[in-house]
Amino acid sequence: MTSLNDLPIRDDLRGLTPYGAPQAHVRVELNVNENTHPVPEPVIAEIMARMAKALTTINRYPDREFTELRESLAAYLGHGLKAANIWAANGSNEVIQHVLQAFGGPGRSVLAFPPTYSMHPIIASATGTTWLTAQRDEGFHISAETALAAIAEQKPDVIFFCAPNNPTGTPVSLETIAAAYDATEGIVFVDEAYVEFAPVSHGTALSLLDGRPRLVVSRTMSKAFAFAGARVGYLAADPAVVDALRLVRLPYHLSALTQAAAVGALAHTPAMLAMVDEIKSQRDRLVHELAMLGFTPYESSANFVLFGNVADPHDVFEKLLAQGIIIRDIGMTHHLRVTAGTEAETSEFLAALALLNATLV
Ligand SMILES: *Cc1c(COP(=O)(O)O)cnc(C)c1O
């Protein structure tokens, strides 16, 4: 049998493992931070009508500039942004890949602050970008001083912030992002995949874009928008950044069906985001009740909760899975991560966990 190592694969890909969050279809799926509420029926009907219309011209290539979608996304984001400021792709993972293809790559580096999104280093290695890391402060925060010290020491070409951070739920202050921008001549990339779940008072890096042409803020429709299966991620930046991304994307990378579906969903933004407040209340409930069970949950600005004081995370993961409940073992000692689901899903998870006597002390 041929193994990967028998192939003339790139040397820098030898020995790597692909993204591999288990994709088990069980009763309660709280492992990859999806919105567990389905898209409302009336919105599905409108999306289907738009996709049906797109099918009548599907013999032609789609709008390469996905102008209507970029206009819809700019209108959703506000902050004076125009279609020229927007880029989109098949999930924000592809958006991140475009950014590293254009601004990272062989001979260049990206600095990040682990623990952070597991796809960030994978996209770095796929694009040949050197992955540099720096330590966070207490409680997983990143002060401006900590960011500046890491930038001065490592001189990265690209800096990744994940705000709120996956898997910890920690916000990153606008002060830290602005300070990092001033300390580098490279790209500062802020992944705001979970920002819709954060308190409005935390702000968004979108408010920093004006006058900062090397700042890039990415978002996704996969989480708050309940649209993970459609694969739509996007970013806002200076139009010159968008021009750079046109150099690396494949032509017609967003299908006409994807564009039609996303425009349809964005036309119903309030309905699509209707469950966000409910998810936030389940998240806060998780923090409260996990603490009552003797675990050490972290405050979260996202739709998931990281909790520590788990004696044997892998054992808990397996025992919950055997009961049809999947959460995430992120490989962090004595920690697990759980997505805030519906009230019933969250209750089922908490009840099952309570019976496991799984705390370390
Ligand atoms: C889930 C997630 C994304 C979303 O990726 P998509 O490709 O848009 O589905 C992006 N960034 C972070 C930090 C995430 O956790």
Short mmCIF file of N, CA and C in Angstrom, two decimals, residues 28 40 56 132 152 181 191 217 247 252 260 270 277 294 310 323 338:
data_model
loop_
_atom_site.label_atom_id
_atom_site.label_comp_id
_atom_site.label_asym_id
_atom_site.label_seq_id
_atom_site.Cartn_x
_atom_site.Cartn_y
_atom_site.Cartn_z
N VAL A 28 -26.59 15.30 20.08
CA VAL A 28 -26.24 16.63 20.59
C VAL A 28 -24.83 16.97 20.11
N PRO A 40 -34.44 29.73 9.74
CA PRO A 40 -35.91 29.76 9.75
C PRO A 40 -36.50 29.44 8.37
N THR A 56 -30.96 29.30 -13.52
CA THR A 56 -31.37 29.54 -14.91
C THR A 56 -30.20 30.07 -15.75
N LEU A 132 5.07 31.60 13.90
CA LEU A 132 5.75 32.07 15.11
C LEU A 132 4.72 32.23 16.21
N ALA A 152 8.49 43.04 18.60
CA ALA A 152 9.87 43.54 18.57
C ALA A 152 10.85 42.37 18.49
N TYR A 181 -0.53 47.40 15.44
CA TYR A 181 -0.48 47.99 14.09
C TYR A 181 0.65 49.01 14.00
N ASP A 191 -9.27 38.07 13.38
CA ASP A 191 -10.30 37.08 13.07
C ASP A 191 -11.46 37.29 14.04
N VAL A 217 -9.85 42.76 8.83
CA VAL A 217 -10.79 42.20 9.82
C VAL A 217 -11.64 41.15 9.13
N LEU A 247 -5.05 38.77 -6.77
CA LEU A 247 -3.88 38.17 -7.43
C LEU A 247 -3.74 36.69 -7.10
N TYR A 252 -13.48 33.06 -10.36
CA TYR A 252 -14.83 32.50 -10.11
C TYR A 252 -14.85 31.58 -8.89
N ALA A 260 -25.87 33.50 -4.39
CA ALA A 260 -27.32 33.69 -4.28
C ALA A 260 -27.80 33.36 -2.87
N PRO A 270 -31.98 40.15 10.43
CA PRO A 270 -32.57 40.05 11.78
C PRO A 270 -33.08 38.63 12.09
N ASP A 277 -29.07 36.05 20.94
CA ASP A 277 -29.27 36.37 22.37
C ASP A 277 -29.53 35.11 23.19
N GLY A 294 -18.00 22.28 39.84
CA GLY A 294 -16.62 22.15 40.31
C GLY A 294 -15.57 22.32 39.23
N VAL A 310 -10.70 19.40 34.64
CA VAL A 310 -11.25 18.12 34.18
C VAL A 310 -10.16 17.07 34.41
N GLN A 323 -22.98 8.62 24.93
CA GLN A 323 -24.37 8.97 25.22
C GLN A 323 -24.96 9.86 24.11
N VAL A 338 -16.91 23.38 25.05
CA VAL A 338 -18.27 23.00 24.66
C VAL A 338 -18.97 24.20 24.01
#
